Short mmCIF file of C-alpha atoms in Angstrom, two decimals:
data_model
loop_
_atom_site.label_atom_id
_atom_site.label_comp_id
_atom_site.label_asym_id
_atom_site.label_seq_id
_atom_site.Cartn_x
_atom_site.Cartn_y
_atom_site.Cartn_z
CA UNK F 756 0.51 18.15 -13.69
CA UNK F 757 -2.59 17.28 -11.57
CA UNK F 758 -5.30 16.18 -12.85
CA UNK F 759 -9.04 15.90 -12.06
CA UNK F 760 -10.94 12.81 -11.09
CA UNK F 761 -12.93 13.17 -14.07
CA UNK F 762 -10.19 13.24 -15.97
CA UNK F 763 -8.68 9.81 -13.94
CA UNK F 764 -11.73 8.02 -14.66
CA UNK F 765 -12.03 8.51 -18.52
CA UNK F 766 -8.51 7.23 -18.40
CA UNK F 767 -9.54 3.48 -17.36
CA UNK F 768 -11.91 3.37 -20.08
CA UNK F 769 -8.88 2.35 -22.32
CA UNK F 770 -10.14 -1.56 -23.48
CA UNK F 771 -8.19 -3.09 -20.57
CA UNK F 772 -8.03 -6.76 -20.08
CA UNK F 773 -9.69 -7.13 -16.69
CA UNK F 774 -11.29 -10.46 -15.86
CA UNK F 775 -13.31 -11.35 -12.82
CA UNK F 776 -15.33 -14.33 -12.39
CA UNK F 777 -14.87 -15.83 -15.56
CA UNK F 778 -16.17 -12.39 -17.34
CA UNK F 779 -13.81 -9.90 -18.98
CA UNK F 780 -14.79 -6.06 -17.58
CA UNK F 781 -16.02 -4.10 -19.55
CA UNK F 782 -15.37 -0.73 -17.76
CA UNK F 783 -14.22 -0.59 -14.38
CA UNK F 784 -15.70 2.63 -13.47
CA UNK F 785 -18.69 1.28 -14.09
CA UNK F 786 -18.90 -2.48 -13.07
CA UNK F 787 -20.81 -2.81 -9.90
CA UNK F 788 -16.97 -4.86 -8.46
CA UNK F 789 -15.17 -2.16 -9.42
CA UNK F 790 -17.26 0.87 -9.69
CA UNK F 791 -16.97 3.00 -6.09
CA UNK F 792 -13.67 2.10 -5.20
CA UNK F 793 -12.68 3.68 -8.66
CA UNK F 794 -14.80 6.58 -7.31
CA UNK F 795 -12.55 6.55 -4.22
CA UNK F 796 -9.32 6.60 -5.98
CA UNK F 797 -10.75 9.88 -7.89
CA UNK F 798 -11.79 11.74 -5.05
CA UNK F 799 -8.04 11.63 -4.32
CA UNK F 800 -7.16 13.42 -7.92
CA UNK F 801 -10.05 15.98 -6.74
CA UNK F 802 -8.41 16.65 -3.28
CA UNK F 803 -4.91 17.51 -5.46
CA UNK F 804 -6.83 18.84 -8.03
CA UNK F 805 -9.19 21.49 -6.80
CA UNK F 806 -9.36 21.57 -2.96
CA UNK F 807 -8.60 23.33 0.23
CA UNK F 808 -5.89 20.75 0.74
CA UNK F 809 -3.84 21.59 -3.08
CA UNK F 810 -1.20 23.59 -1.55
CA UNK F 811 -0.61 20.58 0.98
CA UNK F 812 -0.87 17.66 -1.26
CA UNK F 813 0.89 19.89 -5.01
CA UNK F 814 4.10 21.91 -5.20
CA UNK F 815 5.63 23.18 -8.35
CA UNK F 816 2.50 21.82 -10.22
CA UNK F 817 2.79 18.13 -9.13
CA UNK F 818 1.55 15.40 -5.96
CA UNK F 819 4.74 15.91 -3.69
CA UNK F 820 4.82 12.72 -3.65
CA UNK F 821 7.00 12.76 -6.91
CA UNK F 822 9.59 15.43 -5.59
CA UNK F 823 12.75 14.57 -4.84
CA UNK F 824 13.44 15.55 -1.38
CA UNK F 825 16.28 17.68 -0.54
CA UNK F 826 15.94 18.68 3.36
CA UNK F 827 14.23 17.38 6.51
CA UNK F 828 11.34 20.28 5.74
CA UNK F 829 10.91 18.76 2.17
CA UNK F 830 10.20 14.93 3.88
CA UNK F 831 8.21 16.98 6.22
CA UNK F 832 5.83 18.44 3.42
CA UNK F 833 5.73 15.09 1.53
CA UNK F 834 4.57 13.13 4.60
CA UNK F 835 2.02 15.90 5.60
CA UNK F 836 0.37 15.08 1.64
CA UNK F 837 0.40 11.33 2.46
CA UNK F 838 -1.47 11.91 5.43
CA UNK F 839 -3.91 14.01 3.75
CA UNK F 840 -4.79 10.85 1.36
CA UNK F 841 -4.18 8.29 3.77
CA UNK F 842 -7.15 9.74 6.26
CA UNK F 843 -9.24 9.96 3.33
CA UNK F 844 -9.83 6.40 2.89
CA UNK F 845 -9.15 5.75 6.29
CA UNK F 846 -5.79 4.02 5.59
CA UNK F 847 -7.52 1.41 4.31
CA UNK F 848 -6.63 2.42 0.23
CA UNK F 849 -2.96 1.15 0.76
CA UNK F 850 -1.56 1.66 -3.11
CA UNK F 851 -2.82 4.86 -3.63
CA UNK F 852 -0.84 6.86 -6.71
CA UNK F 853 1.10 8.22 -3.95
CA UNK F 854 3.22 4.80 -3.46
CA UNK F 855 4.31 4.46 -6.47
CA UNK F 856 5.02 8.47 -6.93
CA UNK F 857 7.30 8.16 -3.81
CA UNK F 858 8.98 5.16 -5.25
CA UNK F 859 9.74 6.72 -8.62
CA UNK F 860 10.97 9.40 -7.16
CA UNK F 861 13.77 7.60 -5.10
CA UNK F 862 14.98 6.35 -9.04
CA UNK F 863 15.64 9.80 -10.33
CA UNK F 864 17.33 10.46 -6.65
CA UNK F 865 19.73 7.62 -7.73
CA UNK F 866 19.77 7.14 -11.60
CA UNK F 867 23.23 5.31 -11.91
CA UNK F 868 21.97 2.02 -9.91
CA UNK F 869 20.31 1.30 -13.27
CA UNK F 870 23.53 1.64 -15.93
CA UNK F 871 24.70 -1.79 -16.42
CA UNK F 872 27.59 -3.16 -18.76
CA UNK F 873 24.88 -4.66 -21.05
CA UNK F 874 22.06 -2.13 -20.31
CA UNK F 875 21.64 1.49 -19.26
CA UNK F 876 18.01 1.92 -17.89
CA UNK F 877 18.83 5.46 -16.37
CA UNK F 878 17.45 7.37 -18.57
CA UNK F 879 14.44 5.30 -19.02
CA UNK F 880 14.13 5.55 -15.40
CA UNK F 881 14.26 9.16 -14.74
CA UNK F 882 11.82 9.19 -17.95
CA UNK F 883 9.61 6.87 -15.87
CA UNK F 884 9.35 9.13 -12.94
CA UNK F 885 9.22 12.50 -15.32
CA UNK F 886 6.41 10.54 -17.09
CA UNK F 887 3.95 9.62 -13.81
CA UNK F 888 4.68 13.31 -12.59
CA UNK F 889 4.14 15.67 -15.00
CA UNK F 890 0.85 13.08 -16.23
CA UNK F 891 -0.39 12.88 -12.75
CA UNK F 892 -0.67 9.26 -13.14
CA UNK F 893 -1.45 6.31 -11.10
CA UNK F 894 0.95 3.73 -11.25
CA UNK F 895 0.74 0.21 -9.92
CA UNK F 896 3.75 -2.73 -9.70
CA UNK F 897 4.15 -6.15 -9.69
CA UNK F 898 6.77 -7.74 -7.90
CA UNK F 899 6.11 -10.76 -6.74
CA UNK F 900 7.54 -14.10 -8.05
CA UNK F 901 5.01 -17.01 -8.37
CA UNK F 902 5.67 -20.05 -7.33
CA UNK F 903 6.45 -21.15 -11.44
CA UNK F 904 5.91 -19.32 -14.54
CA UNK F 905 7.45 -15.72 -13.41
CA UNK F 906 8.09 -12.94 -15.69
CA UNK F 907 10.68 -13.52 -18.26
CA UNK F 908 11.95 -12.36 -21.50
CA UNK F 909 11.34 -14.68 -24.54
CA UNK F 910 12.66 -12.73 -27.47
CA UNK F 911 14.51 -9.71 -27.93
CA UNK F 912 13.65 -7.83 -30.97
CA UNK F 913 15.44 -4.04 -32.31
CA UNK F 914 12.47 -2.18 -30.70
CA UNK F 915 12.03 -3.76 -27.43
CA UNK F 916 11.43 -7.24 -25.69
CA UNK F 917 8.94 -9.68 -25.80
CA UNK F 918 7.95 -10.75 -22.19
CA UNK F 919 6.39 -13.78 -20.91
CA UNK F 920 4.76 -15.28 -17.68
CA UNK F 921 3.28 -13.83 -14.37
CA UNK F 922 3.61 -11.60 -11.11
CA UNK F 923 1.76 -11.64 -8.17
CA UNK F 924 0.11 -9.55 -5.79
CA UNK F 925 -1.21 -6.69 -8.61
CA UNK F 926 -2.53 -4.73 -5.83
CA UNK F 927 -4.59 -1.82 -7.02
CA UNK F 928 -3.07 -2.58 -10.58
CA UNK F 929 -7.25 -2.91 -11.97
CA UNK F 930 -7.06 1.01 -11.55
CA UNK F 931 -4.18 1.95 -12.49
CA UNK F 932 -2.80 4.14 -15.68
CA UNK F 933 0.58 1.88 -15.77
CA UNK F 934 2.03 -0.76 -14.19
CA UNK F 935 5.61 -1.35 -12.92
CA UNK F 936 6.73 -5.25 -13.09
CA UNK F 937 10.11 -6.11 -11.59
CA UNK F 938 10.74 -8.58 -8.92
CA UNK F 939 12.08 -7.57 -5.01
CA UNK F 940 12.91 -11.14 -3.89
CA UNK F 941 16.39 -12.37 -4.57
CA UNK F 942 16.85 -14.18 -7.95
CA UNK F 943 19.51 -16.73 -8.32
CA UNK F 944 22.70 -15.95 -9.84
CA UNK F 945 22.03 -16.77 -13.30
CA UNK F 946 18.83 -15.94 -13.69
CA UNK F 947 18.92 -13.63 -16.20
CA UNK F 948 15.80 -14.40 -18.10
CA UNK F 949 13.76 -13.04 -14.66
CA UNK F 950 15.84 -10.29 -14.10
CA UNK F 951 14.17 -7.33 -16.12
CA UNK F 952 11.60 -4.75 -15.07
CA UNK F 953 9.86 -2.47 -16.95
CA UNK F 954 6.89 -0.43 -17.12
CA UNK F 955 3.88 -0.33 -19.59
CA UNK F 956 0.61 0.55 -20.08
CA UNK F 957 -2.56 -1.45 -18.64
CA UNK F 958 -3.90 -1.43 -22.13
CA UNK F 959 -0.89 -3.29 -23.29
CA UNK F 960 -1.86 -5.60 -25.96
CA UNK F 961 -1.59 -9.46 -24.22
CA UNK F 962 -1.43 -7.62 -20.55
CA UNK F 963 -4.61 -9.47 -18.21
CA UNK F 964 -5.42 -8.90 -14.88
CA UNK F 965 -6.83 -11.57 -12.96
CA UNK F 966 -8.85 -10.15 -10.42
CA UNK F 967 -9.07 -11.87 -6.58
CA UNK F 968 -13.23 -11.90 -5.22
CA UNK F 969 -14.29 -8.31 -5.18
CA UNK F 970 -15.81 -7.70 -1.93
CA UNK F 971 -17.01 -3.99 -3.38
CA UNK F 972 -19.26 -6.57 -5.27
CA UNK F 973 -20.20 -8.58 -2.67
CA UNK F 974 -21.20 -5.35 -0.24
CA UNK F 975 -24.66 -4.98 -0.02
CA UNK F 976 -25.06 -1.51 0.61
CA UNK F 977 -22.47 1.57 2.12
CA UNK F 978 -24.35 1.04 5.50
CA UNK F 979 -23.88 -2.37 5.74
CA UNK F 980 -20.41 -2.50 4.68
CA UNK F 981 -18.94 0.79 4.79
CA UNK F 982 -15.31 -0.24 4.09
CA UNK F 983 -15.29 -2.92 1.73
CA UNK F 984 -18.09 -1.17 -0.25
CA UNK F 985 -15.80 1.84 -1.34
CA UNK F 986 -12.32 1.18 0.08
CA UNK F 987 -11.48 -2.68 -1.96
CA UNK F 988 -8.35 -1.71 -4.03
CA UNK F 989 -8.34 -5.10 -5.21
CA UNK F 990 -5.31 -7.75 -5.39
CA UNK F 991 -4.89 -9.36 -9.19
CA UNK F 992 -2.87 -11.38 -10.78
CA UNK F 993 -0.89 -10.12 -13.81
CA UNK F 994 -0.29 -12.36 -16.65
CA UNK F 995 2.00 -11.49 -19.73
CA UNK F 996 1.04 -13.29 -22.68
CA UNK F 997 3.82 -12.12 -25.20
CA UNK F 998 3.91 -8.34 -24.15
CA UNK F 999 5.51 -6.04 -26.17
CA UNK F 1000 7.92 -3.86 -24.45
CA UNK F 1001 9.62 -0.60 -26.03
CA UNK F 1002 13.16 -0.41 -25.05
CA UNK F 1003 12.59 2.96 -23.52
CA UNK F 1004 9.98 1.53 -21.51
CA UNK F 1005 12.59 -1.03 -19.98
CA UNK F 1006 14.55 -0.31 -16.23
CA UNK F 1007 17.16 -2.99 -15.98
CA UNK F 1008 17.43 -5.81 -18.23
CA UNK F 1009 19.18 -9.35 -18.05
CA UNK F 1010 21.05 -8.28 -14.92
CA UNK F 1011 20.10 -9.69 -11.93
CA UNK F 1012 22.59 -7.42 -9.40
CA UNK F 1013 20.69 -4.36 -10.50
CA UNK F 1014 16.85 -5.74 -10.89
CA UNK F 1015 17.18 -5.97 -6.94
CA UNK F 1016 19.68 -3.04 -6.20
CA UNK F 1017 16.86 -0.53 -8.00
CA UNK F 1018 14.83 -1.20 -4.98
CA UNK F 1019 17.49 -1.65 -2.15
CA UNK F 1020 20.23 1.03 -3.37
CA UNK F 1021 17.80 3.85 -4.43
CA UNK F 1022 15.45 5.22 -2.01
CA UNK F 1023 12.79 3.63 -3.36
CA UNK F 1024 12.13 1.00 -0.68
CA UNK F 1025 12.64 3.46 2.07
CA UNK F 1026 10.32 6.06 0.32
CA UNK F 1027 7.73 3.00 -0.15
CA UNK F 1028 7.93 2.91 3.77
CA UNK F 1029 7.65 6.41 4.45
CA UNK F 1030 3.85 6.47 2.50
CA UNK F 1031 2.83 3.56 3.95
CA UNK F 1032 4.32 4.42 7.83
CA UNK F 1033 2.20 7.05 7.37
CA UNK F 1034 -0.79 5.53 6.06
CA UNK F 1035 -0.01 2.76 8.70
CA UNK F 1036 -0.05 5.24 11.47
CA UNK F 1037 -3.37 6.74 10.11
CA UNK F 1038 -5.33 3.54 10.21
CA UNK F 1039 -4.48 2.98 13.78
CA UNK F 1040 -5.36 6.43 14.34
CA UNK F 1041 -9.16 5.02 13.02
CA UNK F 1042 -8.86 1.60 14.87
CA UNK F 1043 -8.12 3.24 17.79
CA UNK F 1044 -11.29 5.67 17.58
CA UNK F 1045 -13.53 2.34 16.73
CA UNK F 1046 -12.32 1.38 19.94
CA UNK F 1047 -13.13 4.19 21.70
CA UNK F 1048 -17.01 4.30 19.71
CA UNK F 1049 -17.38 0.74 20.97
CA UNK F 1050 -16.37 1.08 24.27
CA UNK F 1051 -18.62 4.06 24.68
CA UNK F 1052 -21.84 2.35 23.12
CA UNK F 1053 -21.17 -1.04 25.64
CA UNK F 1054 -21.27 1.56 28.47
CA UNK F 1055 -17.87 -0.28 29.35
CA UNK F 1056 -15.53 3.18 29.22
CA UNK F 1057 -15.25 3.62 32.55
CA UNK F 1058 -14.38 0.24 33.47
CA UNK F 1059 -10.26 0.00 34.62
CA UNK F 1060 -9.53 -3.01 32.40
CA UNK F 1061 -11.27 -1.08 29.26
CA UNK F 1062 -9.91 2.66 29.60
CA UNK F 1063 -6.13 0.07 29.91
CA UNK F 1064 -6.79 -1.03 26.98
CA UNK F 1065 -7.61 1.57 25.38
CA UNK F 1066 -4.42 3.36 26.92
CA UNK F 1067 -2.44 0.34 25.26
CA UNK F 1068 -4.50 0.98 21.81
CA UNK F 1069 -3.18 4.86 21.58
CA UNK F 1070 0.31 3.24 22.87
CA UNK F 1071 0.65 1.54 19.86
CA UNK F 1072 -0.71 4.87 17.50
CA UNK F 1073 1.90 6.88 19.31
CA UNK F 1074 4.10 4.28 18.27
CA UNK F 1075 3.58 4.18 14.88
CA UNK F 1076 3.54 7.76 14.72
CA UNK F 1077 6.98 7.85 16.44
CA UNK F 1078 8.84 5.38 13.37
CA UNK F 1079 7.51 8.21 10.57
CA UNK F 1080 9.39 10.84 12.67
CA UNK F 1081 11.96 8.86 13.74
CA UNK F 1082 12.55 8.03 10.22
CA UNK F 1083 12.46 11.90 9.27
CA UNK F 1084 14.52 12.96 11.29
CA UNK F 1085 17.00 10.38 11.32
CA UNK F 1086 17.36 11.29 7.00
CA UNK F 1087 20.27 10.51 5.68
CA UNK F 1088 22.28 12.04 2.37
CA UNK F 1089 21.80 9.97 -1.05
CA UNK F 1090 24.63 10.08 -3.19
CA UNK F 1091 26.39 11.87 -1.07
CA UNK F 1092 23.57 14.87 -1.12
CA UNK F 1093 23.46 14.91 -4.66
CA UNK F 1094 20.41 12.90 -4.62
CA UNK F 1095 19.00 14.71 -1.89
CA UNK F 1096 17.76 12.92 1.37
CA UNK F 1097 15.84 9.80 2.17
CA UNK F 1098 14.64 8.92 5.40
CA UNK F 1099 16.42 6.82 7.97
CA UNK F 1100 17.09 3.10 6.46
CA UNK F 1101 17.41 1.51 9.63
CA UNK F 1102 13.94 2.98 10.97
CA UNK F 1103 12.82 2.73 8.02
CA UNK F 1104 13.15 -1.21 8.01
CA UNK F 1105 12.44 -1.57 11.10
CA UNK F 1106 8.90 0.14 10.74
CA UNK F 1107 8.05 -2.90 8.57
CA UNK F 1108 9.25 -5.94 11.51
CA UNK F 1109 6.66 -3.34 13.79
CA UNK F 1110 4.12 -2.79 11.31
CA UNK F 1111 3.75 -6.64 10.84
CA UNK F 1112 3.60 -7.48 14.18
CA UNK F 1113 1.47 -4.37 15.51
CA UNK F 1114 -1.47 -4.62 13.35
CA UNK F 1115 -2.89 -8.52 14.01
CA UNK F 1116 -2.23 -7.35 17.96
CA UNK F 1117 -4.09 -4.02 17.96
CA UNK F 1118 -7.08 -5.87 16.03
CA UNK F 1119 -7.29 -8.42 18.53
CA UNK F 1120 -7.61 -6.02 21.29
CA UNK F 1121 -10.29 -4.10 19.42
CA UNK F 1122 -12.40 -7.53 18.86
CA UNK F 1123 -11.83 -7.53 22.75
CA UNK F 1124 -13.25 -4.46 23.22
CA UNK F 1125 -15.93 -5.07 21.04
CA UNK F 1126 -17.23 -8.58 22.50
CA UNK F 1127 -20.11 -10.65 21.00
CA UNK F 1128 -22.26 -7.74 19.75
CA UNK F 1129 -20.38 -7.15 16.25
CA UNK F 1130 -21.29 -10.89 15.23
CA UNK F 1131 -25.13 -10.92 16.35
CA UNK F 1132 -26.44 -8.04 13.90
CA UNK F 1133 -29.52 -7.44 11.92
CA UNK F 1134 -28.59 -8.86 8.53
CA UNK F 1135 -29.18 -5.67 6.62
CA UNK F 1136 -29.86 -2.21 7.69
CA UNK F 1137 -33.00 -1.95 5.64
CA UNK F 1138 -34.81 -3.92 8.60
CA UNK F 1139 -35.01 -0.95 10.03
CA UNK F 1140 -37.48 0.81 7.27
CA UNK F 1141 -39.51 -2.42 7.39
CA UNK F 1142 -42.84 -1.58 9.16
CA UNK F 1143 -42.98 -4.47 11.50
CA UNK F 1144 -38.96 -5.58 11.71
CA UNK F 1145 -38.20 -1.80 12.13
CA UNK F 1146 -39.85 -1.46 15.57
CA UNK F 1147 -38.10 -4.34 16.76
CA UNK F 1148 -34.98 -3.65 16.05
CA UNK F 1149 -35.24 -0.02 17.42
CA UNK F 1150 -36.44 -1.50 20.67
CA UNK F 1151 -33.49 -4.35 21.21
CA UNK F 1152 -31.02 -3.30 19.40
CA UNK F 1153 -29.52 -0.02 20.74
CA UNK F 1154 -27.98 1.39 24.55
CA UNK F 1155 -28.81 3.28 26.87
CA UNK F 1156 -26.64 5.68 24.95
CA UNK F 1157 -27.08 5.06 21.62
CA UNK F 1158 -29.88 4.53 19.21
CA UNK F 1159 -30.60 1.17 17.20
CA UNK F 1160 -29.60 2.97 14.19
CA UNK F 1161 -26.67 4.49 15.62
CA UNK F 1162 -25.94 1.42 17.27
CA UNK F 1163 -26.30 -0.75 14.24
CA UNK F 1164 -24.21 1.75 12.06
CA UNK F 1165 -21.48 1.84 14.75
CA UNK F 1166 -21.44 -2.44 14.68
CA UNK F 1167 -21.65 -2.88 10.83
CA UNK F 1168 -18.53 -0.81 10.25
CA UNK F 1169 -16.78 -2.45 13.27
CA UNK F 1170 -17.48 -5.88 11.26
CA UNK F 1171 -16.39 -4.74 8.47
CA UNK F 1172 -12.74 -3.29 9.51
CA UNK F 1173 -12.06 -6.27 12.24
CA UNK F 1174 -14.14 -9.44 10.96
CA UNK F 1175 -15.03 -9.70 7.65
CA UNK F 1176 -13.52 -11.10 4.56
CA UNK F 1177 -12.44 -7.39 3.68
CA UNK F 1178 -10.68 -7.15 7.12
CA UNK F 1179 -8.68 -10.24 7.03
CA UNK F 1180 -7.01 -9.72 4.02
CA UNK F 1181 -6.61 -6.37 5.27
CA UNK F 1182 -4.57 -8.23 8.16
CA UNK F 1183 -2.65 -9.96 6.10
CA UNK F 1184 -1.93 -7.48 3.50
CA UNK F 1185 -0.34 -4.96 6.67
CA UNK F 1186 2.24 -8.37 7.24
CA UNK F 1187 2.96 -8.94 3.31
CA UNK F 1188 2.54 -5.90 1.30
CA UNK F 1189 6.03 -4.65 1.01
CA UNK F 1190 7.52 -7.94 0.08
CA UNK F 1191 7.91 -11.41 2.60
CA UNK F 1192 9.29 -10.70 6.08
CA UNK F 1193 12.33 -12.98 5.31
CA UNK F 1194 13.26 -10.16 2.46
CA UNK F 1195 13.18 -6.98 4.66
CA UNK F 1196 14.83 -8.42 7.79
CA UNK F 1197 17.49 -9.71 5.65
CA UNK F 1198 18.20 -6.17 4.44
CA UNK F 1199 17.46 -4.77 7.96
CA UNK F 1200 20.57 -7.13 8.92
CA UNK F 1201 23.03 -5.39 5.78
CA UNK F 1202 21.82 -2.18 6.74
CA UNK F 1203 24.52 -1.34 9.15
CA UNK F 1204 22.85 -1.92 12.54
CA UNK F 1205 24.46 -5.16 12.69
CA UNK F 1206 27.70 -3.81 12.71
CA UNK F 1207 27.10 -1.29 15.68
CA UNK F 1208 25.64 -4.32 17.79
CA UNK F 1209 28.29 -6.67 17.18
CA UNK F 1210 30.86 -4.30 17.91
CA UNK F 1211 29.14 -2.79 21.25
CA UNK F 1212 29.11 -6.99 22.15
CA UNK F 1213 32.74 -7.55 21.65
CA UNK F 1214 34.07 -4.24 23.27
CA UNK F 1215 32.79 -6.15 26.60
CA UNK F 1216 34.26 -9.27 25.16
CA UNK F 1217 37.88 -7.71 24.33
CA UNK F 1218 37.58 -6.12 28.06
CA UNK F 1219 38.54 -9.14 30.25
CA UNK F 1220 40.19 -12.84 29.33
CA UNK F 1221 41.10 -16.14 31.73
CA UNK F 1222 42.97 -14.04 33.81
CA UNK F 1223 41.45 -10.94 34.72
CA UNK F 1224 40.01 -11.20 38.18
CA UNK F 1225 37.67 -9.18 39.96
#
């Protein structure tokens, strides 16, 4: 069921173990690091709550997100919801409950990948996705080996396991209602210790989360950082200090074949891409209009070199746009249809090689287009209420076109999604956030493609030897 963002927010006041700066958090949704983009994250529950968008974003009572989808129309409808949460932060809120919905989702389309000889998570897993739908929850993962120390079961008692160690990048996990921890990097044969994932609670008793710098609580105000100040998901580091794990709670267990195959043989990964393609092609969408804002308040938008690159800019938005319905419409059956459809694995992956390579070129252009005025600002927009600064920053600091105010506004948010802090790890999360490039092109390479390549290559090979002539 849905759920409001009232009712989201009481939810993180559950005693979790959240440090930041060498403090333990009290309450996210009220600490000054935490405290809007919290806000953010419930203004989505309110959109699928109680909105004019409900009947796109819930069907049968639930986010689409978390259906299983049986036809073209159906990843039609669950793409339109993602794009209905995506614009709402701008693209910028990457892990939004979404993500995880659409990844739960492709476990229940594909429940056997879980059954081991030692372990059968499948019912745990469709009870995983039944669990986040019919709560509405917002669900988080881990799945990122460190470099020592990972994840790993240290006892095994009759109710559950006792897990120890770390996972990195916990992005979003600070406000979420569970967490997922598994691992999508290739484990060595053997391994067996690493190869479990499970799901729990962020209350768990001996769960922490390590928080990264918040920039939320570095932002000085919304006007001067627009983004960061409302929009900072937040990247932690998740450390198990003898967690307590039900056995019901547990997906695969002391198998390392299935702890990667729940992510690569379900359509998990592929859903994963189809929220964040989408999300992806949204935040171009909003790069791509900065660049048009900018160009407009330099008076440069009729210059040939500048409308070019602009042209180039909603190249690369029509682009993006183009893998989420190539994707679509290339779906393909899971299970033979029993599982419904996913959309097109070999789009799919290559939307991430694009994706990765796209973004740090579109920004660059935009800083182009932008030139020297984004780094030469007043340091804080309430200059402009000061009686003496005020005047002089309304009389040198503006365009023909556009007021200081207006002009200021227009260069503080331009900062904020191309320069700052916020925006660089925004650059690099768009390269890493699904997992190191070396993992997806690898699969990319198994997904069948290969095979098609190769054999158009030799068919020109097999059509001549030593002796054919001309």
């Amino acid at each position: 069921m849905t759920r409001s963002g009232q009712e989201y927010l009481e939810a993180l006041r559950d005693g979790r173990e959240v440090w930041l700066d060498g403090e333990r958090v009290k309450d996210v949704t009220a600490h000054p690091a935490f405290r809007a983009t919290a806000a953010s994250f419930a203004g989505l529950f309110d959109l699928a709550d109680d909105s004019p968008h409900t009947e796109i974003l819930v069907s049968g009572g639930v986010h689409r997100a978390y259906a299983v989808p049986r036809s073209y129309e159906d990843l039609v409808a669950r793409r339109r919801a993602y794009k209905v949460w995506a614009e709402a932060s701008y693209g910028f809120l990457g892990r939004t409950p979404d993500y995880m919905a659409s990844g739960a989702a492709g476990f229940a389309a594909a429940p056997e990948v879980f059954t081991t000889d030692r372990f059968d998570g499948a019912e745990n897993a469709l009870a995983f996705h039944r669990r986040l739908a019919e709560g509405g929850l917002h669900c988080a993962f881990t799945i990122t080996e460190p470099a020592c120390e990972g994840v790993r079961v240290v006892e095994e008692r009759d109710g559950g396991i006792v897990v120890r160690g770390a996972k990195t990048i916990g992005t979003g996990a600070v406000f979420a209602d569970e967490i997922l921890v598994g691992t999508i990097e290739p484990l060595p044969d053997g391994d067996v210790d690493r190869a479990v994932s499970f799901a729990v609670r962020v209350d768990t008793p001996g769960l922490k989360l390590l928080s990264r710098t918040s920039y939320e609580g570095n932002a000085r105000s919304v006007f001067d950082q627009p983004l960061s100040s409302r929009y900072d998901e937040n990247d932690a580091l998740l450390v198990c200090d003898d967690v307590f794990v039900p056995w019901e709670r547990v997906l695969t267990y002391r198998n390392v074949a299935a702890t990667a195959a729940m992510w690569w043989e379900t359509p998990a990964y592929v859903n994963f891409v189809h929220q964040s393609a989408t999300r992806f092609w949204t935040k171009l969408e909003f790069l791509t209009g900065l660049a048009i804002l900018l160009a407009r308040s330099n008076g440069t938008d009729k210059i040939p070199q500048v409308t070019q690159a602009v042209g180039r800019l909603l190249g690369m938005v029509a682009q993006a746009k183009a893998f989420v319905l190539g994707a679509e419409a290339s779906h393909e059956p899971v299970d033979g249809g029993r599982g419904g459809v996913r959309p097109g694995q070999e789009i799919s992956f290559a939307q991430r090689i694009m994706a990765g390579e796209l973004y740090p070129r579109a920004v660059a252009d935009i800083k182009l287009l932008a030139g020297g005025a984004i780094i030469q600002t007043p340091a804080s927009g309430r200059d402009l209420l000061h009686p003496e600064l005020g005047d002089l920053v309304r009389q040198y600091v503006r365009t023909p076109g556009d007021p200081a105010e207006g002009r200021l506004k227009l260069l503080k948010l331009a900062w904020d999604a191309l320069g700052s802090e916020f925006a660089g790890r925004h650059e690099q999360y768009e390269r890493f956030y699904q997992g190191a490039p070396h993992v997806y092109l690898t699969m990319q390479t198994w997904a069948g493609a290969a095979d098609a390549c190769e054999s158009l290559a030799r068919t020109c090979l097999d059509g001549y030897d030593l002796g054919t002539t001309k």
